[in-house]
mmCIF file of C-alpha atoms in Angstrom:
data_model
loop_
_atom_site.group_PDB
_atom_site.id
_atom_site.type_symbol
_atom_site.label_atom_id
_atom_site.label_comp_id
_atom_site.label_asym_id
_atom_site.label_seq_id
_atom_site.Cartn_x
_atom_site.Cartn_y
_atom_site.Cartn_z
ATOM 1 C CA GLU T 1 10.133 -11.869 31.335
ATOM 2 C CA ILE T 2 8.114 -13.217 28.389
ATOM 3 C CA ILE T 3 5.495 -11.343 26.385
ATOM 4 C CA LEU T 4 2.865 -13.719 25.048
ATOM 5 C CA ALA T 5 1.412 -12.543 21.765
ATOM 6 C CA THR T 6 -0.614 -13.949 18.912
ATOM 7 C CA LYS T 7 -3.015 -12.820 16.194
ATOM 8 C CA THR T 8 -6.141 -13.880 14.355
ATOM 9 C CA ARG T 9 -7.731 -13.311 10.965
ATOM 10 C CA GLN T 10 -11.117 -14.418 12.258
ATOM 11 C CA ARG T 11 -13.868 -11.827 11.869
ATOM 12 C CA SER T 12 -16.791 -13.561 13.615
ATOM 13 C CA ARG T 13 -17.250 -14.089 17.325
ATOM 14 C CA GLU T 14 -17.491 -17.851 16.854
ATOM 15 C CA GLY T 15 -14.313 -18.045 14.785
ATOM 16 C CA ALA T 16 -12.398 -15.743 17.126
ATOM 17 C CA GLU T 17 -13.357 -17.768 20.191
ATOM 18 C CA ALA T 18 -12.330 -21.054 18.557
ATOM 19 C CA GLU T 19 -8.972 -19.669 17.474
ATOM 20 C CA PHE T 20 -8.289 -18.027 20.845
ATOM 21 C CA THR T 21 -9.001 -21.328 22.609
ATOM 22 C CA ASN T 22 -6.736 -23.202 20.211
ATOM 23 C CA SER T 23 -3.918 -20.660 20.640
ATOM 24 C CA CYS T 24 -4.143 -21.001 24.431
ATOM 25 C CA ALA T 25 -3.866 -24.782 24.112
ATOM 26 C CA ILE T 26 -0.876 -24.600 21.776
ATOM 27 C CA LEU T 27 1.062 -22.225 24.048
ATOM 28 C CA GLY T 28 -0.135 -23.656 27.345
ATOM 29 C CA THR T 29 -1.588 -20.377 28.600
ATOM 30 C CA ASP T 30 -4.953 -18.893 29.520
ATOM 31 C CA TYR T 31 -4.134 -15.285 28.540
ATOM 32 C CA PHE T 32 -2.173 -13.161 26.068
ATOM 33 C CA ASP T 33 -0.291 -9.933 26.725
ATOM 34 C CA LEU T 34 -0.813 -8.767 23.137
ATOM 35 C CA TYR T 35 -3.658 -9.915 20.907
ATOM 36 C CA LEU T 36 -3.869 -8.723 17.330
ATOM 37 C CA VAL T 37 -6.824 -8.460 14.953
ATOM 38 C CA HIS T 38 -4.687 -9.238 11.928
ATOM 39 C CA GLY T 39 -4.785 -8.096 8.335
ATOM 40 C CA ILE T 40 -7.512 -5.449 8.337
ATOM 41 C CA GLN T 41 -7.482 -4.488 4.680
ATOM 42 C CA ASN T 42 -10.979 -3.456 3.694
ATOM 43 C CA VAL T 43 -13.648 -1.530 5.592
ATOM 44 C CA ALA T 44 -16.583 -3.579 4.237
ATOM 45 C CA LYS T 45 -14.888 -6.995 4.362
ATOM 46 C CA ASP T 46 -12.864 -6.627 7.555
ATOM 47 C CA VAL T 47 -13.786 -3.692 9.782
ATOM 48 C CA GLU T 48 -17.567 -3.997 9.421
ATOM 49 C CA PRO T 49 -17.813 -7.726 10.277
ATOM 50 C CA VAL T 50 -15.352 -7.435 13.176
ATOM 51 C CA PHE T 51 -17.458 -4.724 14.831
ATOM 52 C CA ALA T 52 -20.891 -6.038 13.793
ATOM 53 C CA PRO T 53 -23.206 -7.840 16.251
ATOM 54 C CA GLY T 54 -21.800 -11.344 16.545
ATOM 55 C CA GLY T 55 -18.429 -10.066 15.357
ATOM 56 C CA ALA T 56 -15.009 -10.811 16.791
ATOM 57 C CA MET T 57 -14.853 -7.611 18.871
ATOM 58 C CA GLU T 58 -17.642 -8.887 21.111
ATOM 59 C CA PHE T 59 -15.434 -11.788 22.152
ATOM 60 C CA PHE T 60 -12.212 -9.752 22.368
ATOM 61 C CA LEU T 61 -13.755 -7.158 24.661
ATOM 62 C CA GLU T 62 -15.103 -9.859 26.963
ATOM 63 C CA LYS T 63 -11.661 -11.455 27.216
ATOM 64 C CA LYS T 64 -10.090 -8.043 27.797
ATOM 65 C CA LYS T 65 -12.500 -7.347 30.655
ATOM 66 C CA GLU T 66 -11.570 -10.733 32.151
ATOM 67 C CA GLY T 67 -7.860 -9.947 31.844
ATOM 68 C CA ARG T 68 -7.245 -12.767 29.369
ATOM 69 C CA ILE T 69 -6.353 -10.232 26.682
ATOM 70 C CA ARG T 70 -4.236 -7.543 28.284
ATOM 71 C CA MET T 71 -3.635 -5.322 25.258
ATOM 72 C CA LEU T 72 -5.781 -5.441 22.129
ATOM 73 C CA GLY T 73 -4.495 -4.227 18.778
ATOM 74 C CA PHE T 74 -4.832 -4.581 15.038
ATOM 75 C CA SER T 75 -2.679 -4.657 11.935
ATOM 76 C CA ALA T 76 -3.631 -2.914 8.714
ATOM 77 C CA HIS T 77 -2.142 -2.293 5.289
ATOM 78 C CA SER T 78 -4.819 0.192 4.284
ATOM 79 C CA ASN T 79 -5.217 3.853 5.213
ATOM 80 C CA GLU T 80 -9.011 3.646 5.113
ATOM 81 C CA ALA T 81 -9.315 0.484 7.197
ATOM 82 C CA ALA T 82 -6.838 1.685 9.840
ATOM 83 C CA LEU T 83 -8.611 5.020 10.234
ATOM 84 C CA GLU T 84 -12.014 3.355 10.490
ATOM 85 C CA ALA T 85 -10.783 0.841 13.081
ATOM 86 C CA MET T 86 -9.316 3.634 15.229
ATOM 87 C CA ALA T 87 -12.556 5.604 14.927
ATOM 88 C CA ARG T 88 -14.567 2.697 16.348
ATOM 89 C CA TYR T 89 -12.378 1.683 19.296
ATOM 90 C CA ASP T 90 -9.419 3.025 21.252
ATOM 91 C CA PHE T 91 -7.022 0.166 20.603
ATOM 92 C CA ASP T 92 -3.971 -0.315 22.814
ATOM 93 C CA PHE T 93 -1.576 -0.563 19.844
ATOM 94 C CA PHE T 94 -1.471 -1.264 16.125
ATOM 95 C CA TYR T 95 0.909 -2.547 13.457
ATOM 96 C CA PHE T 96 1.192 -0.453 10.291
ATOM 97 C CA PRO T 97 3.675 -0.032 7.405
ATOM 98 C CA VAL T 98 5.896 2.969 8.101
ATOM 99 C CA ASN T 99 8.048 3.132 5.006
ATOM 100 C CA TYR T 100 9.682 6.213 3.539
ATOM 101 C CA ALA T 101 8.997 5.310 -0.104
ATOM 102 C CA ALA T 102 5.325 4.565 0.556
ATOM 103 C CA PHE T 103 5.024 7.729 2.650
ATOM 104 C CA TYR T 104 6.619 10.162 0.206
ATOM 105 C CA LYS T 105 5.963 8.524 -3.174
ATOM 106 C CA GLY T 106 2.660 6.793 -2.384
ATOM 107 C CA GLY T 107 1.180 9.223 0.129
ATOM 108 C CA PHE T 108 0.587 6.208 2.358
ATOM 109 C CA GLY T 109 0.538 6.665 6.118
ATOM 110 C CA PRO T 110 0.494 10.389 6.989
ATOM 111 C CA ALA T 111 -3.206 10.508 7.935
ATOM 112 C CA VAL T 112 -3.033 7.241 9.885
ATOM 113 C CA LEU T 113 0.031 8.235 11.889
ATOM 114 C CA ALA T 114 -1.478 11.654 12.611
ATOM 115 C CA LYS T 115 -4.686 10.049 13.909
ATOM 116 C CA ALA T 116 -2.688 7.614 16.050
ATOM 117 C CA ARG T 117 -0.793 10.519 17.640
ATOM 118 C CA GLU T 118 -4.054 12.355 18.254
ATOM 119 C CA LYS T 119 -5.636 9.341 19.972
ATOM 120 C CA GLY T 120 -2.452 8.211 21.731
ATOM 121 C CA ILE T 121 -2.393 4.767 20.084
ATOM 122 C CA PRO T 122 1.169 3.380 19.883
ATOM 123 C CA CYS T 123 2.318 2.238 16.443
ATOM 124 C CA ILE T 124 4.651 -0.693 15.818
ATOM 125 C CA ALA T 125 6.193 -0.084 12.405
ATOM 126 C CA LEU T 126 6.174 -2.662 9.637
ATOM 127 C CA LYS T 127 8.194 -2.553 6.395
ATOM 128 C CA ALA T 128 10.575 0.193 7.541
ATOM 129 C CA LEU T 129 13.413 -1.650 5.796
ATOM 130 C CA ALA T 130 11.497 -2.518 2.637
ATOM 131 C CA ARG T 131 12.537 -0.717 -0.527
ATOM 132 C CA GLN T 132 9.901 -1.374 -3.185
ATOM 133 C CA HIS T 133 8.203 -4.082 -5.235
ATOM 134 C CA TRP T 134 10.666 -6.407 -6.921
ATOM 135 C CA PRO T 135 11.525 -5.079 -10.388
ATOM 136 C CA LYS T 136 9.905 -7.393 -12.934
ATOM 137 C CA ASP T 137 13.258 -8.407 -14.432
ATOM 138 C CA THR T 138 14.661 -9.635 -11.072
ATOM 139 C CA PRO T 139 15.365 -13.400 -11.393
ATOM 140 C CA GLY T 140 13.881 -15.678 -8.759
ATOM 141 C CA ASP T 141 17.254 -16.881 -7.483
ATOM 142 C CA ALA T 142 18.218 -13.275 -6.725
ATOM 143 C CA ARG T 143 15.293 -12.880 -4.321
ATOM 144 C CA PRO T 144 15.876 -13.880 -0.691
ATOM 145 C CA PRO T 145 13.557 -16.634 0.564
ATOM 146 C CA LYS T 146 10.274 -15.451 2.095
ATOM 147 C CA CYS T 147 10.845 -11.868 0.954
ATOM 148 C CA TRP T 148 8.021 -10.781 -1.337
ATOM 149 C CA TYR T 149 9.439 -7.272 -1.629
ATOM 150 C CA GLN T 150 12.861 -5.857 -2.443
ATOM 151 C CA PRO T 151 14.585 -5.156 0.895
ATOM 152 C CA ILE T 152 17.029 -2.341 1.497
ATOM 153 C CA ASP T 153 20.487 -3.851 1.196
ATOM 154 C CA ASP T 154 22.559 -0.691 1.063
ATOM 155 C CA PRO T 155 23.731 -0.058 4.656
ATOM 156 C CA ALA T 156 23.612 3.723 4.354
ATOM 157 C CA GLU T 157 20.073 3.710 2.949
ATOM 158 C CA ALA T 158 18.951 1.193 5.581
ATOM 159 C CA ALA T 159 20.321 3.380 8.376
ATOM 160 C CA LEU T 160 18.502 6.424 7.023
ATOM 161 C CA ALA T 161 15.267 4.469 6.547
ATOM 162 C CA MET T 162 15.308 3.183 10.120
ATOM 163 C CA ARG T 163 16.103 6.582 11.619
ATOM 164 C CA TRP T 164 13.326 8.116 9.506
ATOM 165 C CA ALA T 165 10.811 5.507 10.681
ATOM 166 C CA PHE T 166 11.575 6.170 14.345
ATOM 167 C CA GLU T 167 10.995 9.879 13.732
ATOM 168 C CA GLN T 168 7.377 9.078 12.814
ATOM 169 C CA ASN T 169 6.504 8.621 16.494
ATOM 170 C CA VAL T 170 6.549 4.824 16.427
ATOM 171 C CA VAL T 171 7.394 2.856 19.558
ATOM 172 C CA SER T 172 9.117 -0.049 17.842
ATOM 173 C CA ILE T 173 10.104 -1.445 14.457
ATOM 174 C CA LEU T 174 9.563 -5.008 13.331
ATOM 175 C CA PRO T 175 12.552 -5.910 11.114
ATOM 176 C CA PRO T 176 12.300 -8.290 8.125
ATOM 177 C CA GLY T 177 11.666 -11.925 9.044
ATOM 178 C CA ASN T 178 14.765 -13.062 7.165
ATOM 179 C CA GLU T 179 17.312 -13.873 9.885
ATOM 180 C CA GLU T 180 20.279 -12.205 8.200
ATOM 181 C CA ARG T 181 18.359 -8.984 7.659
ATOM 182 C CA TYR T 182 16.856 -9.107 11.136
ATOM 183 C CA ARG T 183 20.344 -9.234 12.656
ATOM 184 C CA ARG T 184 21.496 -6.484 10.327
ATOM 185 C CA ALA T 185 18.648 -4.298 11.554
ATOM 186 C CA LEU T 186 19.743 -4.809 15.144
ATOM 187 C CA THR T 187 23.189 -3.444 14.298
ATOM 188 C CA LEU T 188 21.603 -0.221 13.035
ATOM 189 C CA CYS T 189 20.090 0.594 16.417
ATOM 190 C CA GLY T 190 23.317 2.150 17.637
ATOM 191 C CA ASP T 191 22.516 5.420 15.885
ATOM 192 C CA LEU T 192 18.903 6.610 16.001
ATOM 193 C CA SER T 193 19.717 10.315 15.919
ATOM 194 C CA PRO T 194 17.239 12.658 14.205
ATOM 195 C CA LEU T 195 17.707 13.076 10.482
ATOM 196 C CA LYS T 196 19.221 16.252 9.147
ATOM 197 C CA GLN T 197 17.226 18.111 6.510
ATOM 198 C CA GLU T 198 19.597 17.015 3.749
ATOM 199 C CA GLU T 199 19.185 13.368 4.801
ATOM 200 C CA THR T 200 15.408 13.655 4.617
ATOM 201 C CA GLU T 201 15.724 15.224 1.168
ATOM 202 C CA ARG T 202 17.955 12.355 0.085
ATOM 203 C CA LEU T 203 15.228 9.847 0.988
ATOM 204 C CA LYS T 204 12.627 11.897 -0.878
ATOM 205 C CA THR T 205 14.870 11.881 -3.938
ATOM 206 C CA LEU T 206 15.696 8.174 -3.686
ATOM 207 C CA CYS T 207 12.061 7.070 -3.729
ATOM 208 C CA GLN T 208 11.057 9.033 -6.822
ATOM 209 C CA GLU T 209 12.103 6.212 -9.161
ATOM 210 C CA MET T 210 10.679 3.441 -6.949
ATOM 211 C CA THR T 211 7.454 1.461 -7.088
ATOM 212 C CA PRO T 212 6.419 1.587 -3.410
ATOM 213 C CA LEU T 213 4.675 -1.340 -1.712
ATOM 214 C CA PHE T 214 1.770 0.819 -0.556
ATOM 215 C CA PRO T 215 -0.870 1.783 -1.241
ATOM 216 C CA ARG T 216 -1.723 -1.566 -2.779
ATOM 217 C CA VAL T 217 -3.434 -1.292 -6.144
#
């Protein structure tokens, strides 16, 4: 009844093995259901060393063969890095920002989501309920703790954003880590009906004045 999951930023075999062993000790387990190669941002700095001889993938694939990693995935906040990772290995899942403002205003995500559909790699959506970067004039005390971006607070916009994200062929959405907003996201799950054309156009219009989170510059 429990899914054991963890992640690592280690790129070398040695570092990955040490962190895997430590994670097993902390959680009192000898396996993980989901294991995530976390924060793949750059092809040269992240993807290349992970897949190089002596890289972390050597260790992960051994553990997967032994059954100690049951499903192997990655998270990325870069189109290029996500596409390169999927080209090198058929991962079991991946985490990726699926956000209407980034998609329509930033052109971020269409190629990655299309490749995932083609290869049959399930996507768990990040940042579906993010709005944009904080406007520079937003005072610090107006920003929720641990929220580096401006979240969607308008209930109608949040409902549209979540329904839109699920239409992108994702299997799940990871809500914001802020407890209040996490619970709010759960209340939106009652209506996940497909968007009407006018609702999609509303989202496209809304994001035109935004500064989307992705692509990062």
